[in-house]
Short mmCIF file of C-alpha atoms in Angstrom, two decimals:
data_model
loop_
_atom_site.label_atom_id
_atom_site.label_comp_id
_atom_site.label_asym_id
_atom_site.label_seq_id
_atom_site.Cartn_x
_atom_site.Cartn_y
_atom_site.Cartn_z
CA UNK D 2 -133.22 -30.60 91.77
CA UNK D 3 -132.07 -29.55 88.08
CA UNK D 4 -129.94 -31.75 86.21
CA UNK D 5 -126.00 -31.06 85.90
CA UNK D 6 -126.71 -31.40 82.36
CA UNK D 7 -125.72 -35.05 81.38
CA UNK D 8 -122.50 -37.12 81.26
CA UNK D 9 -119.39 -35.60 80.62
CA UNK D 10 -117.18 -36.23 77.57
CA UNK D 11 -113.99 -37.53 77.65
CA UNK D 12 -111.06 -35.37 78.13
CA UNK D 13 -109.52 -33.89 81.44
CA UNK D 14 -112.37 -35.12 83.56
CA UNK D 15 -111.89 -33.83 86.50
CA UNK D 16 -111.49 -30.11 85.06
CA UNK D 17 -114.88 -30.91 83.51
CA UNK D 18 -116.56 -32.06 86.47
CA UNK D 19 -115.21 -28.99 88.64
CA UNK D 20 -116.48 -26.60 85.87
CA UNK D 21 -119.34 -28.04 85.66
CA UNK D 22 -120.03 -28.22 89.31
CA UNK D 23 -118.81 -24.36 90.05
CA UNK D 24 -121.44 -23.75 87.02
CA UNK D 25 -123.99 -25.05 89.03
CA UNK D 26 -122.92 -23.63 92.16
CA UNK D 27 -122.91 -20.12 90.30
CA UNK D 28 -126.26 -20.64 88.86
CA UNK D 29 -127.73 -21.24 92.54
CA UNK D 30 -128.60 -24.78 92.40
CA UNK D 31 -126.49 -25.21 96.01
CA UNK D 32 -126.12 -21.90 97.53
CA UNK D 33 -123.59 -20.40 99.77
CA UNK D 34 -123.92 -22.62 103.38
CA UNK D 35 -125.86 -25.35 101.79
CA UNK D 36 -124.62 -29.04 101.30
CA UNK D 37 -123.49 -30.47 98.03
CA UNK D 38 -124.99 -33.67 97.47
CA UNK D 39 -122.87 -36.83 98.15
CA UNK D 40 -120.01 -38.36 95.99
CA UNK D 41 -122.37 -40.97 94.31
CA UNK D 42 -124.99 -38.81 93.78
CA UNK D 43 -122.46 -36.53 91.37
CA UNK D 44 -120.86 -39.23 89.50
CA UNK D 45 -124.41 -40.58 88.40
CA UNK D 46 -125.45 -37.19 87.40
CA UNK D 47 -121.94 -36.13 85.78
CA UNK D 48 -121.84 -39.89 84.32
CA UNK D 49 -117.72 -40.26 85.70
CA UNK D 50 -116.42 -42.12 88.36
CA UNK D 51 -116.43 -41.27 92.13
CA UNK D 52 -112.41 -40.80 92.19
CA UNK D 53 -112.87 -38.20 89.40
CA UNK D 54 -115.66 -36.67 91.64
CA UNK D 55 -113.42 -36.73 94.62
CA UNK D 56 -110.66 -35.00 92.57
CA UNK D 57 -113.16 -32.37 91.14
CA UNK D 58 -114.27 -31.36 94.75
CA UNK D 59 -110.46 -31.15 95.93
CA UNK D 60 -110.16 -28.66 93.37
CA UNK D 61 -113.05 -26.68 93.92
CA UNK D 62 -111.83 -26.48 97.99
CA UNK D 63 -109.04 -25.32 96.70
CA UNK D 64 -110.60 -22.70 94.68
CA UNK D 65 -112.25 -21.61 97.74
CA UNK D 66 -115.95 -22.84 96.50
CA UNK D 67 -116.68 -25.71 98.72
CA UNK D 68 -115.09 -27.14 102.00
CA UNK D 69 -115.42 -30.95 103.47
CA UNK D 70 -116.44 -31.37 106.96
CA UNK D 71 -115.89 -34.93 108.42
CA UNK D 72 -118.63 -36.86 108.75
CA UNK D 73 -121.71 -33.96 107.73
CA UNK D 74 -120.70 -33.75 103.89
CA UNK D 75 -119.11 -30.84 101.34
CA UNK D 76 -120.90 -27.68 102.08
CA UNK D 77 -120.29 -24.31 99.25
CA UNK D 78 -118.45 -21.32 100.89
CA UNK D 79 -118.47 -19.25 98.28
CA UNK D 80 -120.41 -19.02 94.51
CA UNK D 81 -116.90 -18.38 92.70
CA UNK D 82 -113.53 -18.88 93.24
CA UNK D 83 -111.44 -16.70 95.52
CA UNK D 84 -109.11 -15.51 93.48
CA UNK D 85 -106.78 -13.38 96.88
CA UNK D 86 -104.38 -14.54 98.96
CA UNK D 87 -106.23 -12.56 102.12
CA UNK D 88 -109.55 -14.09 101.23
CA UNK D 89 -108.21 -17.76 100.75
CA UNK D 90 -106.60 -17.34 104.50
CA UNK D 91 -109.91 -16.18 105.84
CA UNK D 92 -111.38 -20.00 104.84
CA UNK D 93 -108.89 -21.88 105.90
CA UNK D 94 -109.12 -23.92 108.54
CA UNK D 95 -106.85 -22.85 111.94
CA UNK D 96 -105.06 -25.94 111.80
CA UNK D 97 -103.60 -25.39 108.32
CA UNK D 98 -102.89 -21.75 109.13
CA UNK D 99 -100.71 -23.54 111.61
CA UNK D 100 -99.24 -26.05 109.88
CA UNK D 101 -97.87 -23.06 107.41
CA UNK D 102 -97.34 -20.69 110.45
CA UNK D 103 -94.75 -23.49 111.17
CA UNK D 104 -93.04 -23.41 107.76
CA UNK D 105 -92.50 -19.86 107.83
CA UNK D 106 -91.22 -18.81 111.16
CA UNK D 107 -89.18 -21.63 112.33
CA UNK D 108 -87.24 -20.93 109.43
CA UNK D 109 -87.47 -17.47 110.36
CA UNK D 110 -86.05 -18.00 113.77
CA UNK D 111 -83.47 -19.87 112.25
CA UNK D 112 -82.62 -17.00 110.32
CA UNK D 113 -82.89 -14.68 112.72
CA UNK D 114 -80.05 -16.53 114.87
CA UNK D 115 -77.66 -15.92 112.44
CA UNK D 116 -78.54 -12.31 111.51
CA UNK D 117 -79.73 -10.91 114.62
CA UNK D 118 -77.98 -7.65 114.99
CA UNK D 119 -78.00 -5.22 118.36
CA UNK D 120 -81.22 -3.34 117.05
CA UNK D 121 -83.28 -6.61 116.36
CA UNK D 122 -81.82 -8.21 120.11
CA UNK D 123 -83.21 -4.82 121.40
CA UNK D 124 -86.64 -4.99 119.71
CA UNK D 125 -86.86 -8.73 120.91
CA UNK D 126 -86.23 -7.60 124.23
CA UNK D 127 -88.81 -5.22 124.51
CA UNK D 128 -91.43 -7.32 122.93
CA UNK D 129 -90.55 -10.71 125.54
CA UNK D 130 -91.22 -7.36 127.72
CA UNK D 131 -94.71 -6.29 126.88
CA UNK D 132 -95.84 -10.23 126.17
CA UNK D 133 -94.89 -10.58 129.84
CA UNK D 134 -96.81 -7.44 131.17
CA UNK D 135 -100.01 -8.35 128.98
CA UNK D 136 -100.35 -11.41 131.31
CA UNK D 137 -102.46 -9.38 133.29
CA UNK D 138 -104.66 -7.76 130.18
CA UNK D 139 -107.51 -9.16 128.18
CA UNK D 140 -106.92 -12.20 125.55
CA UNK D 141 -106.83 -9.66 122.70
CA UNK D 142 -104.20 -7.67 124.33
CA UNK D 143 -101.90 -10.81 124.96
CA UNK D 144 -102.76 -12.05 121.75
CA UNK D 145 -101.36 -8.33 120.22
CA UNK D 146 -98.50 -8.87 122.13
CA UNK D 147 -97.87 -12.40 121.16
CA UNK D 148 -98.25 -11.63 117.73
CA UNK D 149 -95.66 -8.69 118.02
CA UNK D 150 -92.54 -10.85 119.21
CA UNK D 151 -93.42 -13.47 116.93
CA UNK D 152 -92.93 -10.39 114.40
CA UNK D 153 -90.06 -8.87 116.04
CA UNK D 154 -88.19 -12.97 115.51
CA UNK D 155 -89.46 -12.67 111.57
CA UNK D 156 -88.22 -9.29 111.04
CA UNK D 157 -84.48 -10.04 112.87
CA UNK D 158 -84.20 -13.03 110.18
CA UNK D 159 -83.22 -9.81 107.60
CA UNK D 160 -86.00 -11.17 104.97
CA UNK D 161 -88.12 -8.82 103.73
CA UNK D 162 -89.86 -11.09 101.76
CA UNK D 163 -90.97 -13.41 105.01
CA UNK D 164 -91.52 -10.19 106.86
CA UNK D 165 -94.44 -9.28 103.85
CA UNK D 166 -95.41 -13.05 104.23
CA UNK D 167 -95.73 -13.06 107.37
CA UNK D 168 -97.80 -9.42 107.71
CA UNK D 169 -100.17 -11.84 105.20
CA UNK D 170 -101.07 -14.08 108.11
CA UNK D 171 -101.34 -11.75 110.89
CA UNK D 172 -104.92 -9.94 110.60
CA UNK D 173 -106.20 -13.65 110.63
CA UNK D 174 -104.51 -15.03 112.65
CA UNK D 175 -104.86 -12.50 115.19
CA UNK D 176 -108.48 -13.01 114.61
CA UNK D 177 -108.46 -16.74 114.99
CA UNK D 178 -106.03 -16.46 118.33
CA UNK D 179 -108.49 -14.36 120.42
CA UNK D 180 -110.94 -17.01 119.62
CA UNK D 181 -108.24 -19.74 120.53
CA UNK D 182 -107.40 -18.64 123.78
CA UNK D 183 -110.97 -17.96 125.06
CA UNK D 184 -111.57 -21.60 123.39
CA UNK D 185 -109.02 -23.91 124.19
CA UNK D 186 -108.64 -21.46 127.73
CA UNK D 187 -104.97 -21.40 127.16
CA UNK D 188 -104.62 -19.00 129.91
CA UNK D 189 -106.26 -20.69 132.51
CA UNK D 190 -104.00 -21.03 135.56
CA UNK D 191 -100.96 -19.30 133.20
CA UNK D 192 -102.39 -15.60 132.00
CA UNK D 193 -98.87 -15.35 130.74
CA UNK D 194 -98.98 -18.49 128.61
CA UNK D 195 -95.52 -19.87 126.98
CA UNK D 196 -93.53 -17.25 128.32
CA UNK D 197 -90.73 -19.70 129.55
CA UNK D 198 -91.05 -20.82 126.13
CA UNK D 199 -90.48 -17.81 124.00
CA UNK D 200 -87.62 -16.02 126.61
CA UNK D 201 -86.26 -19.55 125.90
CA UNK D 202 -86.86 -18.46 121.88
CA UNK D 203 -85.68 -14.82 122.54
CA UNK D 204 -82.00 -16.21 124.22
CA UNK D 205 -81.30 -18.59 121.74
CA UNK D 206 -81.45 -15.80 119.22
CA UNK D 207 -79.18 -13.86 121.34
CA UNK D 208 -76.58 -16.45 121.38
CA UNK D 209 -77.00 -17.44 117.56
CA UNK D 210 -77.72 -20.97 118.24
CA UNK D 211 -80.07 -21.45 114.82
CA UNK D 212 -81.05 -24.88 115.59
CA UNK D 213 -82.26 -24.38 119.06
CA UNK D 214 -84.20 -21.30 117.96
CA UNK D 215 -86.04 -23.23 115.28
CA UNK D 216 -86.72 -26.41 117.88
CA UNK D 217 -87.87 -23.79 120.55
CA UNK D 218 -90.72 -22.30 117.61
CA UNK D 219 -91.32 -25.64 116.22
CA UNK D 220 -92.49 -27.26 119.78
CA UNK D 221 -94.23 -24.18 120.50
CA UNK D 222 -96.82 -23.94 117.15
CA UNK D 223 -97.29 -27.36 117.65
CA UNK D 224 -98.26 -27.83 120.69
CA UNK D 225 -101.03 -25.31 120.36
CA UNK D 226 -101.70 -27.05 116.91
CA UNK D 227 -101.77 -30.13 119.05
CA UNK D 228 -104.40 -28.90 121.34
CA UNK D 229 -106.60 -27.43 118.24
CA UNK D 230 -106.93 -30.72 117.05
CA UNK D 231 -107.88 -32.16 120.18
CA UNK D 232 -110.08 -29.71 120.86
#
């Protein structure tokens, strides 16, 4: 294996060791898939500390270049940094796409309570509706209609900038979801799954009751986020 080129100078050392580690990564010395090697291993090569390594790999995961997986090592995803939104949400992990899922429509919902007019109770209506009747359909046909009242709360909270953040998450996520279901079988025994759950959702938007619409969401994400991480 090629050297990284000697000890780094001092300076912003972790900005060094992430550049100079993304150089390597560029140049082919790890490819795309393969494993980086571990924390000691760099901070011999880049003469720093292992914290500094540590700090430098955060970076680079955040750059899209490299992701940790417990317990197998740092592996490269990519040979340069991902520099759009849509590509950085097509590597992360489900969980986080949930955790920010969260952020974003329970406030939403919130919203939505307050603003709601008779055209957004309407759409609602009609999308509780077609979530109900694609119990019976295949998991990417639930998972469409899902998606579409989720949408239909988002676009009642009167926000068209959540409604474009939102759209941002939805080809992935709609992506991930068909794998969830068929994973996790969240329709086993329920082909309608959490549809006490979001009529509950749908009526406290209807009577403007903010903080019960947000608590309805909130329990909902997370106990799917809950059984990801078990899973």
């Amino acid at each position: 294996m090629s050297s990284l080129g000697g000890p780094l100078r001092p300076s912003p050392l972790v900005d060094q060791a992430a550049r100079r580690i993304a150089e390597q990564i560029a140049a082919g010395q790890w490819p795309v898939g393969g494993r980086l090697p571990g924390e000691v291993a760099l901070a011999r090569e880049l003469g720093v500390g292992r914290s500094t390594v540590r700090e430098a790999l955060r970076a680079l995961a955040g750059a899209g270049m490299v992701r940790s997986r417990q317990g197998a090592g740092v592996f490269v995803t990519a040979d340069r940094p991902g520099g759009d939104w849509p590509a950085r949400l097509r590597r992360a992990e489900l969980a986080h796409l949930y955790e920010v899922r969260t952020m974003v429509e329970v406030q939403a919902a919130r919203l939505a309570a307050v603003r709601r007019g008779e055209a957004d109770l309407a759409a609602l209506d009609r999308a509780l509706t077609a979530r109900r009747e694609a119990g019976g359909a295949a998991d990417a046909v639930f998972v469409d209609a899902d998606i579409a009242l989720h949408s239909a709360v988002v676009a009642a909270a009167g926000n068209p900038v959540l409604s474009d953040l939102f759209a941002e998450f939805v080809p992935v996520l709609r992506e991930r979801l068909v794998e969830l279901v068929a994973l996790l079988e969240l329709r086993k025994g329920d082909p309608g799954h959490g549809y006490a759950a979001h009529a509950e959702l749908v009526e406290a938007v209807r009577r403007g009751d903010a903080e019960g619409a947000g608590q309805v969401l909130a329990d909902e994400l997370e106990s799917t986020r809950a059984r990801l991480l078990a899973g």
